[in-house]
Amino acid sequence: MRHYLLSSVALLASFTANANVELKDASEILGKWTLYAESAKLDGEKKNVNIVWEFADGGILHTIATDSLGRTNEMKIEVKYMIEDGVLKKEVSPGRGKFESCQAVEKTADSMTLKCSFNYFFLKK
């Protein structure tokens, strides 16, 4: 009985630790965020990146990616975004109309972790 109780508590704690954050509206993410790392797993190895996401009024996400090793030093892309049912939905490619859902896993005033279709994105203000 005691083993069952401890297992139940551990299981409940694991669900609580990974609770998702519901975004109320775009005002919670407006402004510039630096996407500094991405990973396939929340607790997996992080790949460092240098990308700025600027969430603007009107549902436009301005993206500036800097690639110091590639031929293109800087790439700028604008895609549409929206907050729907507490989740960030952003366009996969500009003008295509196909959106991916990104759930906020953690969020403070100056940091945010998003779980998108294939990666976790780690951002800071």
Short mmCIF file of N, CA and C in Angstrom, two decimals:
data_model
loop_
_atom_site.label_atom_id
_atom_site.label_comp_id
_atom_site.label_asym_id
_atom_site.label_seq_id
_atom_site.Cartn_x
_atom_site.Cartn_y
_atom_site.Cartn_z
N MET A 1 0.83 -1.20 0.00
CA MET A 1 0.00 0.00 0.00
C MET A 1 0.87 1.26 0.00
N ARG A 2 1.91 1.24 0.82
CA ARG A 2 2.79 2.40 0.91
C ARG A 2 3.50 2.65 -0.42
N HIS A 3 3.94 1.57 -1.09
CA HIS A 3 4.60 1.68 -2.40
C HIS A 3 3.64 2.29 -3.43
N TYR A 4 2.38 1.86 -3.39
CA TYR A 4 1.37 2.39 -4.31
C TYR A 4 1.16 3.89 -4.08
N LEU A 5 1.12 4.30 -2.83
CA LEU A 5 0.93 5.71 -2.49
C LEU A 5 2.11 6.55 -2.97
N LEU A 6 3.34 6.08 -2.76
CA LEU A 6 4.52 6.79 -3.22
C LEU A 6 4.56 6.89 -4.73
N SER A 7 4.19 5.82 -5.42
CA SER A 7 4.14 5.83 -6.89
C SER A 7 3.12 6.85 -7.39
N SER A 8 1.99 6.92 -6.75
CA SER A 8 0.94 7.87 -7.14
C SER A 8 1.40 9.31 -6.96
N VAL A 9 2.08 9.57 -5.85
CA VAL A 9 2.58 10.92 -5.58
C VAL A 9 3.64 11.30 -6.61
N ALA A 10 4.54 10.38 -6.94
CA ALA A 10 5.58 10.65 -7.93
C ALA A 10 4.97 10.91 -9.31
N LEU A 11 3.96 10.14 -9.67
CA LEU A 11 3.28 10.34 -10.95
C LEU A 11 2.60 11.69 -11.00
N LEU A 12 1.91 12.07 -9.94
CA LEU A 12 1.25 13.37 -9.87
C LEU A 12 2.26 14.50 -9.96
N ALA A 13 3.39 14.37 -9.30
CA ALA A 13 4.43 15.40 -9.34
C ALA A 13 4.99 15.55 -10.74
N SER A 14 5.14 14.45 -11.47
CA SER A 14 5.66 14.56 -12.83
C SER A 14 4.68 15.28 -13.75
N PHE A 15 3.38 15.07 -13.56
CA PHE A 15 2.40 15.81 -14.35
C PHE A 15 2.42 17.29 -14.01
N THR A 16 2.55 17.62 -12.75
CA THR A 16 2.57 19.00 -12.30
C THR A 16 3.80 19.73 -12.80
N ALA A 17 4.93 19.06 -12.84
CA ALA A 17 6.18 19.70 -13.25
C ALA A 17 6.15 20.14 -14.71
N ASN A 18 5.41 19.42 -15.54
CA ASN A 18 5.35 19.75 -16.96
C ASN A 18 4.03 20.40 -17.36
N ALA A 19 3.40 21.10 -16.44
CA ALA A 19 2.14 21.76 -16.72
C ALA A 19 2.36 22.85 -17.77
N ASN A 20 1.46 22.93 -18.72
CA ASN A 20 1.56 23.94 -19.77
C ASN A 20 1.01 25.27 -19.29
N VAL A 21 1.52 26.33 -19.89
CA VAL A 21 1.07 27.68 -19.57
C VAL A 21 0.10 28.12 -20.66
N GLU A 22 -1.06 28.56 -20.26
CA GLU A 22 -2.05 29.02 -21.22
C GLU A 22 -1.85 30.51 -21.46
N LEU A 23 -1.65 30.89 -22.72
CA LEU A 23 -1.50 32.31 -23.08
C LEU A 23 -2.89 32.91 -23.24
N LYS A 24 -3.12 34.05 -22.57
CA LYS A 24 -4.44 34.68 -22.63
C LYS A 24 -4.68 35.38 -23.96
N ASP A 25 -3.66 36.14 -24.38
CA ASP A 25 -3.74 36.86 -25.66
C ASP A 25 -2.34 37.29 -26.08
N ALA A 26 -2.25 37.96 -27.22
CA ALA A 26 -0.95 38.34 -27.78
C ALA A 26 -0.19 39.33 -26.89
N SER A 27 -0.88 40.07 -26.04
CA SER A 27 -0.19 41.05 -25.19
C SER A 27 0.86 40.39 -24.28
N GLU A 28 0.71 39.12 -24.00
CA GLU A 28 1.66 38.41 -23.14
C GLU A 28 3.01 38.14 -23.82
N ILE A 29 3.04 38.22 -25.16
CA ILE A 29 4.28 37.90 -25.87
C ILE A 29 4.78 39.04 -26.76
N LEU A 30 4.04 40.15 -26.83
CA LEU A 30 4.44 41.25 -27.70
C LEU A 30 5.86 41.72 -27.41
N GLY A 31 6.57 42.12 -28.44
CA GLY A 31 7.92 42.63 -28.29
C GLY A 31 8.97 41.68 -28.83
N LYS A 32 10.23 42.03 -28.56
CA LYS A 32 11.36 41.25 -29.06
C LYS A 32 11.77 40.16 -28.07
N TRP A 33 11.98 38.97 -28.60
CA TRP A 33 12.46 37.83 -27.84
C TRP A 33 13.67 37.27 -28.58
N THR A 34 14.67 36.86 -27.85
CA THR A 34 15.83 36.20 -28.44
C THR A 34 15.66 34.70 -28.28
N LEU A 35 15.60 34.03 -29.40
CA LEU A 35 15.55 32.57 -29.40
C LEU A 35 17.01 32.12 -29.36
N TYR A 36 17.45 31.62 -28.21
CA TYR A 36 18.87 31.33 -28.02
C TYR A 36 19.21 29.85 -28.12
N ALA A 37 18.21 28.97 -28.05
CA ALA A 37 18.48 27.53 -28.15
C ALA A 37 17.24 26.79 -28.59
N GLU A 38 17.47 25.60 -29.17
CA GLU A 38 16.38 24.71 -29.53
C GLU A 38 16.81 23.28 -29.21
N SER A 39 15.82 22.42 -28.99
CA SER A 39 16.11 21.05 -28.61
C SER A 39 14.93 20.16 -29.00
N ALA A 40 15.21 18.90 -29.29
CA ALA A 40 14.15 17.94 -29.59
C ALA A 40 13.40 17.53 -28.33
N LYS A 41 14.07 17.62 -27.17
CA LYS A 41 13.47 17.27 -25.88
C LYS A 41 13.62 18.45 -24.93
N LEU A 42 12.69 18.57 -24.02
CA LEU A 42 12.75 19.65 -23.04
C LEU A 42 14.03 19.58 -22.21
N ASP A 43 14.41 18.38 -21.82
CA ASP A 43 15.62 18.23 -21.00
C ASP A 43 16.79 17.66 -21.81
N GLY A 44 16.69 17.72 -23.14
CA GLY A 44 17.74 17.19 -24.00
C GLY A 44 18.82 18.21 -24.29
N GLU A 45 19.78 17.79 -25.11
CA GLU A 45 20.88 18.66 -25.50
C GLU A 45 20.35 19.83 -26.33
N LYS A 46 20.78 21.03 -25.98
CA LYS A 46 20.31 22.24 -26.66
C LYS A 46 21.30 22.68 -27.73
N LYS A 47 20.78 23.03 -28.88
CA LYS A 47 21.60 23.59 -29.95
C LYS A 47 21.48 25.11 -29.86
N ASN A 48 22.61 25.78 -29.75
CA ASN A 48 22.60 27.24 -29.68
C ASN A 48 22.24 27.83 -31.03
N VAL A 49 21.36 28.83 -31.01
CA VAL A 49 20.96 29.55 -32.22
C VAL A 49 20.98 31.05 -31.91
N ASN A 50 20.94 31.86 -32.95
CA ASN A 50 20.93 33.31 -32.78
C ASN A 50 19.81 33.89 -33.64
N ILE A 51 18.61 33.91 -33.08
CA ILE A 51 17.42 34.33 -33.81
C ILE A 51 16.64 35.32 -32.94
N VAL A 52 16.12 36.36 -33.56
CA VAL A 52 15.27 37.32 -32.86
C VAL A 52 13.85 37.16 -33.41
N TRP A 53 12.91 36.96 -32.51
CA TRP A 53 11.49 36.95 -32.86
C TRP A 53 10.89 38.22 -32.29
N GLU A 54 10.25 39.00 -33.13
CA GLU A 54 9.53 40.17 -32.66
C GLU A 54 8.06 40.00 -32.97
N PHE A 55 7.28 39.82 -31.90
CA PHE A 55 5.84 39.69 -32.03
C PHE A 55 5.25 41.09 -32.07
N ALA A 56 4.69 41.47 -33.22
CA ALA A 56 4.15 42.81 -33.40
C ALA A 56 2.62 42.78 -33.30
N ASP A 57 2.05 43.95 -33.00
CA ASP A 57 0.59 44.08 -33.06
C ASP A 57 0.13 43.72 -34.46
N GLY A 58 -1.06 43.19 -34.57
CA GLY A 58 -1.59 42.86 -35.88
C GLY A 58 -1.25 41.45 -36.34
N GLY A 59 -0.61 40.66 -35.48
CA GLY A 59 -0.38 39.27 -35.80
C GLY A 59 0.77 38.99 -36.75
N ILE A 60 1.79 39.84 -36.76
CA ILE A 60 2.98 39.60 -37.59
C ILE A 60 4.17 39.28 -36.70
N LEU A 61 4.84 38.16 -37.00
CA LEU A 61 6.05 37.76 -36.30
C LEU A 61 7.24 38.04 -37.22
N HIS A 62 8.05 39.02 -36.83
CA HIS A 62 9.27 39.37 -37.57
C HIS A 62 10.40 38.49 -37.05
N THR A 63 11.03 37.75 -37.93
CA THR A 63 12.10 36.85 -37.56
C THR A 63 13.40 37.28 -38.22
N ILE A 64 14.46 37.42 -37.43
CA ILE A 64 15.78 37.74 -37.97
C ILE A 64 16.74 36.67 -37.45
N ALA A 65 17.22 35.84 -38.38
CA ALA A 65 18.17 34.78 -38.03
C ALA A 65 19.56 35.18 -38.49
N THR A 66 20.53 35.08 -37.60
CA THR A 66 21.91 35.40 -37.92
C THR A 66 22.70 34.11 -38.02
N ASP A 67 23.39 33.94 -39.17
CA ASP A 67 24.21 32.75 -39.41
C ASP A 67 25.63 33.20 -39.72
N SER A 68 26.48 33.20 -38.72
CA SER A 68 27.84 33.70 -38.92
C SER A 68 28.69 32.76 -39.76
N LEU A 69 28.28 31.50 -39.91
CA LEU A 69 29.07 30.53 -40.67
C LEU A 69 28.58 30.35 -42.10
N GLY A 70 27.36 30.76 -42.39
CA GLY A 70 26.79 30.53 -43.71
C GLY A 70 27.06 31.66 -44.68
N ARG A 71 26.57 31.47 -45.91
CA ARG A 71 26.74 32.49 -46.94
C ARG A 71 25.82 33.69 -46.71
N THR A 72 24.66 33.43 -46.14
CA THR A 72 23.75 34.54 -45.84
C THR A 72 23.98 34.95 -44.39
N ASN A 73 24.47 36.14 -44.20
CA ASN A 73 24.78 36.61 -42.87
C ASN A 73 23.53 36.78 -42.02
N GLU A 74 22.46 37.26 -42.63
CA GLU A 74 21.23 37.53 -41.90
C GLU A 74 20.04 37.22 -42.80
N MET A 75 19.04 36.56 -42.25
CA MET A 75 17.83 36.24 -43.00
C MET A 75 16.64 36.81 -42.24
N LYS A 76 15.80 37.55 -42.96
CA LYS A 76 14.61 38.14 -42.35
C LYS A 76 13.36 37.52 -42.97
N ILE A 77 12.45 37.12 -42.12
CA ILE A 77 11.20 36.50 -42.56
C ILE A 77 10.07 37.06 -41.72
N GLU A 78 8.93 37.29 -42.33
CA GLU A 78 7.72 37.69 -41.61
C GLU A 78 6.66 36.62 -41.82
N VAL A 79 6.09 36.16 -40.73
CA VAL A 79 5.00 35.19 -40.78
C VAL A 79 3.87 35.68 -39.89
N LYS A 80 2.71 35.14 -40.10
CA LYS A 80 1.55 35.48 -39.28
C LYS A 80 1.53 34.61 -38.03
N TYR A 81 0.96 35.18 -36.96
CA TYR A 81 0.77 34.41 -35.73
C TYR A 81 -0.53 34.83 -35.07
N MET A 82 -1.00 34.00 -34.17
CA MET A 82 -2.19 34.29 -33.37
C MET A 82 -2.15 33.46 -32.10
N ILE A 83 -2.89 33.90 -31.11
CA ILE A 83 -3.08 33.11 -29.90
C ILE A 83 -4.50 32.57 -29.98
N GLU A 84 -4.61 31.26 -29.92
CA GLU A 84 -5.91 30.61 -30.03
C GLU A 84 -6.00 29.48 -29.01
N ASP A 85 -7.02 29.51 -28.19
CA ASP A 85 -7.21 28.50 -27.14
C ASP A 85 -5.98 28.37 -26.24
N GLY A 86 -5.32 29.49 -25.94
CA GLY A 86 -4.18 29.50 -25.04
C GLY A 86 -2.87 29.07 -25.66
N VAL A 87 -2.86 28.85 -26.98
CA VAL A 87 -1.70 28.33 -27.68
C VAL A 87 -1.27 29.32 -28.77
N LEU A 88 0.06 29.47 -28.95
CA LEU A 88 0.60 30.28 -30.03
C LEU A 88 0.52 29.47 -31.31
N LYS A 89 -0.07 30.04 -32.34
CA LYS A 89 -0.10 29.41 -33.66
C LYS A 89 0.63 30.33 -34.60
N LYS A 90 1.69 29.79 -35.23
CA LYS A 90 2.50 30.60 -36.14
C LYS A 90 2.60 29.92 -37.49
N GLU A 91 2.65 30.75 -38.52
CA GLU A 91 2.74 30.25 -39.88
C GLU A 91 4.06 29.50 -40.07
N VAL A 92 4.01 28.37 -40.74
CA VAL A 92 5.21 27.57 -40.97
C VAL A 92 6.11 28.24 -42.01
N SER A 93 5.52 28.70 -43.10
CA SER A 93 6.24 29.41 -44.17
C SER A 93 5.44 30.65 -44.54
N PRO A 94 6.12 31.73 -44.88
CA PRO A 94 5.40 32.97 -45.21
C PRO A 94 4.40 32.78 -46.35
N GLY A 95 3.18 33.24 -46.11
CA GLY A 95 2.15 33.25 -47.14
C GLY A 95 1.51 31.92 -47.47
N ARG A 96 1.90 30.86 -46.81
CA ARG A 96 1.37 29.53 -47.13
C ARG A 96 0.04 29.24 -46.42
N GLY A 97 -0.20 29.91 -45.30
CA GLY A 97 -1.44 29.70 -44.57
C GLY A 97 -1.46 28.43 -43.73
N LYS A 98 -0.35 27.70 -43.67
CA LYS A 98 -0.27 26.51 -42.83
C LYS A 98 0.39 26.91 -41.51
N PHE A 99 -0.28 26.60 -40.40
CA PHE A 99 0.18 27.01 -39.08
C PHE A 99 0.60 25.80 -38.25
N GLU A 100 1.57 26.03 -37.36
CA GLU A 100 1.93 25.03 -36.36
C GLU A 100 1.57 25.59 -35.00
N SER A 101 1.20 24.70 -34.11
CA SER A 101 0.85 25.09 -32.74
C SER A 101 2.07 24.98 -31.85
N CYS A 102 2.25 26.01 -31.01
CA CYS A 102 3.36 26.05 -30.06
C CYS A 102 2.79 26.31 -28.67
N GLN A 103 2.90 25.32 -27.81
CA GLN A 103 2.40 25.41 -26.45
C GLN A 103 3.48 25.98 -25.54
N ALA A 104 3.15 26.99 -24.76
CA ALA A 104 4.10 27.52 -23.78
C ALA A 104 4.20 26.51 -22.64
N VAL A 105 5.41 26.01 -22.42
CA VAL A 105 5.66 25.04 -21.36
C VAL A 105 6.03 25.78 -20.08
N GLU A 106 6.84 26.84 -20.24
CA GLU A 106 7.22 27.71 -19.12
C GLU A 106 7.16 29.14 -19.61
N LYS A 107 6.77 30.07 -18.73
CA LYS A 107 6.71 31.47 -19.13
C LYS A 107 6.85 32.35 -17.91
N THR A 108 7.81 33.29 -17.98
CA THR A 108 7.93 34.35 -16.99
C THR A 108 7.91 35.66 -17.77
N ALA A 109 8.08 36.77 -17.08
CA ALA A 109 8.09 38.07 -17.76
C ALA A 109 9.24 38.19 -18.76
N ASP A 110 10.35 37.50 -18.50
CA ASP A 110 11.51 37.66 -19.39
C ASP A 110 12.05 36.36 -19.98
N SER A 111 11.32 35.26 -19.87
CA SER A 111 11.74 34.01 -20.52
C SER A 111 10.51 33.17 -20.88
N MET A 112 10.70 32.33 -21.88
CA MET A 112 9.59 31.50 -22.33
C MET A 112 10.17 30.26 -23.02
N THR A 113 9.56 29.11 -22.78
CA THR A 113 9.90 27.88 -23.47
C THR A 113 8.66 27.42 -24.21
N LEU A 114 8.82 27.21 -25.52
CA LEU A 114 7.71 26.79 -26.37
C LEU A 114 7.94 25.37 -26.87
N LYS A 115 6.89 24.56 -26.88
CA LYS A 115 6.92 23.22 -27.47
C LYS A 115 6.15 23.32 -28.78
N CYS A 116 6.88 23.32 -29.88
CA CYS A 116 6.26 23.37 -31.20
C CYS A 116 6.21 21.95 -31.77
N SER A 117 5.87 21.82 -33.04
CA SER A 117 5.67 20.50 -33.64
C SER A 117 6.84 19.55 -33.44
N PHE A 118 8.05 20.00 -33.69
CA PHE A 118 9.20 19.10 -33.66
C PHE A 118 10.29 19.50 -32.67
N ASN A 119 10.24 20.73 -32.15
CA ASN A 119 11.30 21.22 -31.27
C ASN A 119 10.75 22.02 -30.10
N TYR A 120 11.59 22.11 -29.08
CA TYR A 120 11.38 23.06 -28.01
C TYR A 120 12.22 24.29 -28.34
N PHE A 121 11.65 25.47 -28.16
CA PHE A 121 12.36 26.72 -28.39
C PHE A 121 12.50 27.46 -27.06
N PHE A 122 13.72 27.91 -26.78
CA PHE A 122 14.03 28.60 -25.52
C PHE A 122 14.30 30.07 -25.84
N LEU A 123 13.46 30.95 -25.28
CA LEU A 123 13.51 32.36 -25.59
C LEU A 123 13.71 33.19 -24.34
N LYS A 124 14.33 34.37 -24.51
CA LYS A 124 14.45 35.33 -23.41
C LYS A 124 14.22 36.72 -23.99
N LYS A 125 13.77 37.63 -23.12
CA LYS A 125 13.52 39.01 -23.54
C LYS A 125 14.81 39.75 -23.61
#
